[in-house]
Amino acid sequence: MACASALQPRAPRATHRSATASHKLCDFLPPILCCGRATRFQCDDFHDGGVEGGKHLKATAAARDNKTACVAGAEHVTYQWVDCERAFIAQRYDRIAGLIGLFDRLLFLPLDLRRRAAARLSLKPGDRVLEIGCGTGRNFSFLREAVGPGGKIYGVDLSRGMLGRARALCRREHWRNVHLTQCDASEYIPCEPLDGILFSLCYNTMPHHRAVLRHAWKHLHPGGRIVIMDGKLPHGLGGKLVLPFCLWLMKHTVLGNPFIEPWNDLAATAHEFEMEEFLFGSWYVCWGTKSTRIQELPTTMEHLLAAE
């Protein structure tokens, strides 16, 4: 991108991991099609940003403002294509509900990325997990592997078309422990505390993403995890080259703001935070753990929301 983020990793301790052994297909495919090698960052690999505990709320806001100002067309993307009526967002995804699998292939979504995201929730049999932006249910099989038939999976999405396909999948597979709701994620009230929450390819499509994150933390058990899985602009020259395509794609198909940095929001509000990147930084999974000292969280989130 034209302007570098104020929150670039500081000499990160990178570890490389191969794709999950159980996903045997990846053993026979080029790394570019799988998760392949992943660069992993931990919370203390990021700059302080002037906020207690290694958090970086002020720097997050500055990076976002600088980036928006220096990239041609960013304001149009940020404030018109994304900050729009929920009904418009729902209609857009209703229209492309049948093409989600195609988009996965066209955008080189790593084959094992969904499994990795589910694994980072650290769920146990019998746990309760919420997927925000569950779409057509492409992550449900991995979540069911984790929680088992005795656990519960809750899915939330704005799109009736997406949920229609998800319900059909659940009927076809006889998944009776999957419960789906069409609503705004910031208004969803689970009927029981949650052990894990997954944001799946949706965080940067929500104009009120920080409010949704704050709402999610409130309904998570202390010690539970939030995982965000999504795509982003690659590092360096690659990001500049693919930016025009990303802007075109978001205008005509999937919505989203490529200048949002969800990992900073999560790192600033989590007790523990880690992140993995794949395919030259084009895809990532980041996860944070809820502090057992619950009183710390609302104050941190209020700072984040005030920075918008």
Short mmCIF file of C-alpha atoms in Angstrom, two decimals:
data_model
loop_
_atom_site.label_atom_id
_atom_site.label_comp_id
_atom_site.label_asym_id
_atom_site.label_seq_id
_atom_site.Cartn_x
_atom_site.Cartn_y
_atom_site.Cartn_z
CA MET A 1 0.00 0.00 0.00
CA ALA A 2 1.08 3.60 -0.52
CA CYS A 3 1.43 4.29 3.20
CA ALA A 4 2.83 1.78 5.64
CA SER A 5 0.88 0.96 8.77
CA ALA A 6 1.99 2.49 12.06
CA LEU A 7 1.62 -0.96 13.55
CA GLN A 8 4.01 -3.08 11.56
CA PRO A 9 5.45 -6.06 13.50
CA ARG A 10 8.69 -5.27 15.37
CA ALA A 11 11.22 -8.00 14.49
CA PRO A 12 8.54 -10.67 14.77
CA ARG A 13 9.35 -14.08 16.09
CA ALA A 14 8.11 -15.97 13.07
CA THR A 15 7.38 -19.65 13.24
CA HIS A 16 6.56 -21.75 10.21
CA ARG A 17 3.93 -24.43 10.33
CA SER A 18 2.86 -26.85 7.66
CA ALA A 19 -0.78 -27.56 6.90
CA THR A 20 -2.65 -29.73 9.40
CA ALA A 21 -1.60 -33.33 9.03
CA SER A 22 -5.20 -34.54 8.98
CA HIS A 23 -5.85 -32.51 5.85
CA LYS A 24 -4.08 -34.98 3.54
CA LEU A 25 -5.05 -33.22 0.31
CA CYS A 26 -2.61 -30.43 1.10
CA ASP A 27 0.27 -32.91 1.11
CA PHE A 28 -0.05 -33.25 -2.66
CA LEU A 29 -0.73 -29.63 -3.69
CA PRO A 30 1.56 -26.63 -4.17
CA PRO A 31 1.89 -24.44 -1.04
CA ILE A 32 0.21 -21.54 -2.84
CA LEU A 33 -3.08 -23.49 -2.83
CA CYS A 34 -2.84 -24.56 0.81
CA CYS A 35 -2.05 -22.72 3.98
CA GLY A 36 1.53 -23.89 3.47
CA ARG A 37 3.93 -21.80 5.51
CA ALA A 38 2.46 -19.43 8.04
CA THR A 39 4.10 -16.46 9.71
CA ARG A 40 2.90 -16.19 13.29
CA PHE A 41 2.94 -13.03 15.39
CA GLN A 42 2.27 -12.65 19.10
CA CYS A 43 0.88 -9.68 20.97
CA ASP A 44 4.26 -8.34 22.12
CA ASP A 45 5.54 -8.28 18.53
CA PHE A 46 3.52 -5.10 17.94
CA HIS A 47 4.48 -1.54 18.82
CA ASP A 48 3.12 -0.14 22.08
CA GLY A 49 1.13 2.74 20.58
CA GLY A 50 1.11 4.56 23.89
CA VAL A 51 -1.58 2.51 25.59
CA GLU A 52 -1.09 0.51 28.77
CA GLY A 53 -0.32 -3.18 28.45
CA GLY A 54 1.20 -3.09 24.97
CA LYS A 55 -2.10 -2.12 23.34
CA HIS A 56 -2.17 0.33 20.48
CA LEU A 57 -5.52 2.07 20.16
CA LYS A 58 -4.19 5.52 19.23
CA ALA A 59 -1.80 4.15 16.64
CA THR A 60 -4.63 2.11 15.14
CA ALA A 61 -6.70 5.22 14.51
CA ALA A 62 -3.71 7.12 13.10
CA ALA A 63 -2.80 4.30 10.73
CA ARG A 64 -6.35 4.08 9.46
CA ASP A 65 -6.61 7.83 8.90
CA ASN A 66 -3.25 8.06 7.13
CA LYS A 67 -3.98 5.10 4.92
CA THR A 68 -7.37 6.38 3.91
CA ALA A 69 -5.92 9.78 3.04
CA CYS A 70 -3.08 8.49 0.90
CA VAL A 71 -4.83 5.90 -1.27
CA ALA A 72 -6.85 7.18 -4.20
CA GLY A 73 -10.49 6.17 -3.92
CA ALA A 74 -10.22 4.98 -0.32
CA GLU A 75 -12.80 7.45 0.97
CA HIS A 76 -15.29 6.27 -1.63
CA VAL A 77 -14.76 2.67 -0.59
CA THR A 78 -14.80 3.36 3.11
CA TYR A 79 -17.82 5.57 3.34
CA GLN A 80 -20.05 4.55 0.43
CA TRP A 81 -19.49 0.91 -0.40
CA VAL A 82 -19.29 -0.26 3.19
CA ASP A 83 -21.07 2.27 5.40
CA CYS A 84 -24.45 1.57 3.88
CA GLU A 85 -27.84 0.30 4.93
CA ARG A 86 -27.95 -3.23 6.33
CA ALA A 87 -30.68 -4.05 3.81
CA PHE A 88 -28.30 -3.24 0.96
CA ILE A 89 -25.62 -5.51 2.43
CA ALA A 90 -28.15 -8.33 2.84
CA GLN A 91 -29.40 -7.94 -0.73
CA ARG A 92 -25.87 -7.99 -2.14
CA TYR A 93 -25.09 -11.27 -0.39
CA ASP A 94 -28.48 -12.74 -1.29
CA ARG A 95 -27.46 -12.22 -4.91
CA ILE A 96 -24.09 -13.97 -4.65
CA ALA A 97 -25.05 -16.74 -2.21
CA GLY A 98 -24.66 -19.41 -4.87
CA LEU A 99 -21.19 -18.18 -5.87
CA ILE A 100 -19.34 -18.40 -2.55
CA GLY A 101 -17.52 -21.59 -3.50
CA LEU A 102 -16.44 -19.98 -6.76
CA PHE A 103 -15.11 -16.92 -4.92
CA ASP A 104 -13.07 -19.19 -2.65
CA ARG A 105 -11.30 -20.58 -5.71
CA LEU A 106 -10.95 -17.31 -7.61
CA LEU A 107 -9.42 -15.57 -4.60
CA PHE A 108 -7.09 -18.49 -3.77
CA LEU A 109 -8.58 -19.07 -0.33
CA PRO A 110 -6.11 -21.55 1.24
CA LEU A 111 -7.71 -24.97 1.35
CA ASP A 112 -6.98 -25.50 5.03
CA LEU A 113 -7.73 -21.96 6.23
CA ARG A 114 -11.23 -22.72 7.52
CA ARG A 115 -10.00 -25.75 9.45
CA ARG A 116 -7.19 -23.71 10.99
CA ALA A 117 -9.59 -20.97 12.06
CA ALA A 118 -11.84 -23.51 13.76
CA ALA A 119 -8.84 -25.10 15.47
CA ARG A 120 -7.70 -21.73 16.88
CA LEU A 121 -10.95 -21.51 18.86
CA SER A 122 -9.60 -24.34 21.07
CA LEU A 123 -13.07 -25.80 21.47
CA LYS A 124 -13.83 -28.98 23.40
CA PRO A 125 -16.64 -31.52 23.03
CA GLY A 126 -19.83 -30.04 24.44
CA ASP A 127 -18.76 -26.41 23.93
CA ARG A 128 -20.98 -23.68 22.48
CA VAL A 129 -19.67 -21.63 19.57
CA LEU A 130 -21.07 -18.72 17.56
CA GLU A 131 -20.12 -18.01 13.96
CA ILE A 132 -20.75 -14.41 12.92
CA GLY A 133 -21.23 -14.13 9.18
CA CYS A 134 -21.79 -17.89 8.89
CA GLY A 135 -22.92 -17.54 5.28
CA THR A 136 -23.73 -20.84 3.59
CA GLY A 137 -22.23 -22.91 6.42
CA ARG A 138 -18.85 -23.76 4.93
CA ASN A 139 -17.24 -23.81 8.39
CA PHE A 140 -19.86 -25.91 10.17
CA SER A 141 -18.20 -29.27 9.52
CA PHE A 142 -14.99 -28.09 11.19
CA LEU A 143 -16.86 -26.60 14.15
CA ARG A 144 -18.83 -29.83 14.58
CA GLU A 145 -15.60 -31.81 14.64
CA ALA A 146 -14.54 -29.67 17.60
CA VAL A 147 -17.72 -29.53 19.71
CA GLY A 148 -19.13 -32.93 18.78
CA PRO A 149 -22.81 -33.86 18.71
CA GLY A 150 -23.18 -32.73 22.31
CA GLY A 151 -22.04 -29.19 21.59
CA LYS A 152 -23.98 -26.36 20.00
CA ILE A 153 -23.22 -24.21 16.98
CA TYR A 154 -24.98 -20.88 16.51
CA GLY A 155 -24.82 -19.09 13.19
CA VAL A 156 -25.76 -15.47 12.47
CA ASP A 157 -25.99 -13.76 9.10
CA LEU A 158 -27.80 -10.79 7.55
CA SER A 159 -28.50 -12.58 4.28
CA ARG A 160 -31.61 -14.69 3.88
CA GLY A 161 -30.12 -16.28 0.77
CA MET A 162 -26.96 -17.32 2.58
CA LEU A 163 -28.88 -18.79 5.50
CA GLY A 164 -31.22 -20.63 3.16
CA ARG A 165 -28.27 -22.55 1.77
CA ALA A 166 -26.87 -23.10 5.26
CA ARG A 167 -30.19 -24.58 6.43
CA ALA A 168 -30.30 -26.86 3.40
CA LEU A 169 -26.80 -28.07 4.25
CA CYS A 170 -27.78 -28.80 7.86
CA ARG A 171 -30.85 -30.77 6.74
CA ARG A 172 -28.80 -32.73 4.23
CA GLU A 173 -26.13 -33.62 6.80
CA HIS A 174 -28.64 -34.12 9.66
CA TRP A 175 -26.88 -31.57 11.85
CA ARG A 176 -29.40 -31.03 14.64
CA ASN A 177 -27.12 -29.01 16.90
CA VAL A 178 -26.74 -26.08 14.47
CA HIS A 179 -29.04 -23.11 15.16
CA LEU A 180 -29.29 -20.30 12.61
CA THR A 181 -30.60 -16.75 13.00
CA GLN A 182 -31.02 -13.96 10.46
CA CYS A 183 -30.19 -10.68 12.19
CA ASP A 184 -27.59 -7.98 12.71
CA ALA A 185 -24.73 -9.47 14.73
CA SER A 186 -24.73 -6.46 17.08
CA GLU A 187 -28.31 -7.31 18.07
CA TYR A 188 -27.94 -11.06 18.49
CA ILE A 189 -28.41 -12.30 22.05
CA PRO A 190 -27.32 -15.91 22.58
CA CYS A 191 -29.44 -17.99 24.90
CA GLU A 192 -26.35 -19.13 26.83
CA PRO A 193 -22.74 -17.99 27.36
CA LEU A 194 -20.36 -18.91 24.56
CA ASP A 195 -17.02 -20.70 24.62
CA GLY A 196 -15.84 -19.37 21.26
CA ILE A 197 -16.82 -16.88 18.55
CA LEU A 198 -15.68 -16.95 14.92
CA PHE A 199 -15.82 -13.99 12.53
CA SER A 200 -15.65 -15.65 9.13
CA LEU A 201 -14.78 -13.44 6.13
CA CYS A 202 -17.10 -10.74 7.42
CA TYR A 203 -15.37 -8.33 9.82
CA ASN A 204 -14.45 -5.73 7.21
CA THR A 205 -17.91 -5.87 5.63
CA MET A 206 -19.60 -4.53 8.77
CA PRO A 207 -19.69 -0.72 9.04
CA HIS A 208 -20.08 -1.12 12.82
CA HIS A 209 -17.44 -3.83 13.21
CA ARG A 210 -16.07 -2.53 16.52
CA ALA A 211 -19.53 -2.41 18.06
CA VAL A 212 -20.05 -6.01 16.95
CA LEU A 213 -16.70 -7.00 18.47
CA ARG A 214 -17.60 -5.34 21.77
CA HIS A 215 -20.97 -7.12 21.73
CA ALA A 216 -19.22 -10.43 21.07
CA TRP A 217 -16.83 -10.04 24.01
CA LYS A 218 -19.78 -9.51 26.36
CA HIS A 219 -21.24 -12.92 25.56
CA LEU A 220 -17.99 -14.89 25.72
CA HIS A 221 -16.93 -16.90 28.76
CA PRO A 222 -13.76 -15.64 30.48
CA GLY A 223 -10.96 -17.65 28.94
CA GLY A 224 -12.91 -18.10 25.71
CA ARG A 225 -11.53 -17.10 22.32
CA ILE A 226 -12.54 -14.88 19.45
CA VAL A 227 -11.08 -15.80 16.06
CA ILE A 228 -11.14 -13.58 12.97
CA MET A 229 -10.46 -15.20 9.60
CA ASP A 230 -10.30 -13.00 6.53
CA GLY A 231 -8.31 -11.75 3.57
CA LYS A 232 -6.26 -8.58 3.36
CA LEU A 233 -3.95 -6.70 1.03
CA PRO A 234 -0.58 -8.47 0.67
CA HIS A 235 2.57 -6.80 1.96
CA GLY A 236 4.57 -4.30 -0.08
CA LEU A 237 4.31 -4.10 -3.86
CA GLY A 238 1.85 -6.98 -4.01
CA GLY A 239 -0.71 -4.95 -2.07
CA LYS A 240 -0.41 -2.03 -4.48
CA LEU A 241 -0.81 -4.30 -7.49
CA VAL A 242 -3.96 -6.05 -6.28
CA LEU A 243 -5.63 -2.95 -4.80
CA PRO A 244 -7.47 -1.97 -8.04
CA PHE A 245 -8.84 -5.50 -8.35
CA CYS A 246 -9.94 -5.48 -4.69
CA LEU A 247 -11.76 -2.19 -5.15
CA TRP A 248 -13.51 -3.46 -8.27
CA LEU A 249 -14.47 -6.71 -6.55
CA MET A 250 -15.93 -4.89 -3.54
CA LYS A 251 -17.90 -2.56 -5.76
CA HIS A 252 -19.52 -5.30 -7.83
CA THR A 253 -19.59 -8.45 -5.68
CA VAL A 254 -18.48 -8.98 -2.07
CA LEU A 255 -18.49 -5.86 0.07
CA GLY A 256 -15.67 -4.82 2.35
CA ASN A 257 -13.19 -2.18 3.40
CA PRO A 258 -9.60 -3.22 2.55
CA PHE A 259 -8.17 -0.57 4.87
CA ILE A 260 -9.67 -1.97 8.08
CA GLU A 261 -7.14 -3.82 10.27
CA PRO A 262 -9.17 -6.25 12.39
CA TRP A 263 -6.07 -7.72 14.04
CA ASN A 264 -5.41 -4.39 15.74
CA ASP A 265 -8.96 -4.22 17.12
CA LEU A 266 -8.64 -7.75 18.46
CA ALA A 267 -5.13 -7.27 19.86
CA ALA A 268 -6.26 -4.11 21.64
CA THR A 269 -9.11 -5.85 23.42
CA ALA A 270 -7.82 -9.37 24.05
CA HIS A 271 -5.91 -10.62 27.07
CA GLU A 272 -3.73 -12.76 24.80
CA PHE A 273 -3.41 -12.32 21.04
CA GLU A 274 -1.75 -14.18 18.18
CA MET A 275 -1.91 -13.99 14.40
CA GLU A 276 -0.93 -16.15 11.44
CA GLU A 277 -0.59 -14.99 7.83
CA PHE A 278 -0.71 -17.08 4.68
CA LEU A 279 -0.09 -16.73 0.94
CA PHE A 280 2.26 -13.73 1.13
CA GLY A 281 0.05 -11.96 3.66
CA SER A 282 -3.13 -12.23 1.58
CA TRP A 283 -5.00 -14.27 4.19
CA TYR A 284 -4.80 -14.41 7.96
CA VAL A 285 -6.23 -15.96 11.09
CA CYS A 286 -5.93 -13.99 14.32
CA TRP A 287 -7.26 -14.93 17.71
CA GLY A 288 -7.57 -13.42 21.16
CA THR A 289 -8.50 -14.74 24.59
CA LYS A 290 -10.91 -13.04 26.94
CA SER A 291 -9.37 -11.92 30.21
CA THR A 292 -10.63 -13.45 33.42
CA ARG A 293 -10.55 -9.88 34.77
CA ILE A 294 -13.76 -8.90 33.02
CA GLN A 295 -13.76 -5.30 34.23
CA GLU A 296 -10.78 -4.47 31.98
CA LEU A 297 -12.60 -5.15 28.73
CA PRO A 298 -15.37 -2.52 28.49
CA THR A 299 -12.94 0.35 29.13
CA THR A 300 -10.66 -0.82 26.34
CA MET A 301 -13.56 -1.16 23.92
CA GLU A 302 -14.83 2.32 24.74
CA HIS A 303 -11.42 3.73 23.74
CA LEU A 304 -11.63 1.85 20.46
CA LEU A 305 -15.11 3.09 19.65
CA ALA A 306 -14.16 6.66 20.55
CA ALA A 307 -11.27 6.51 18.08
CA GLU A 308 -13.62 5.94 15.13
#
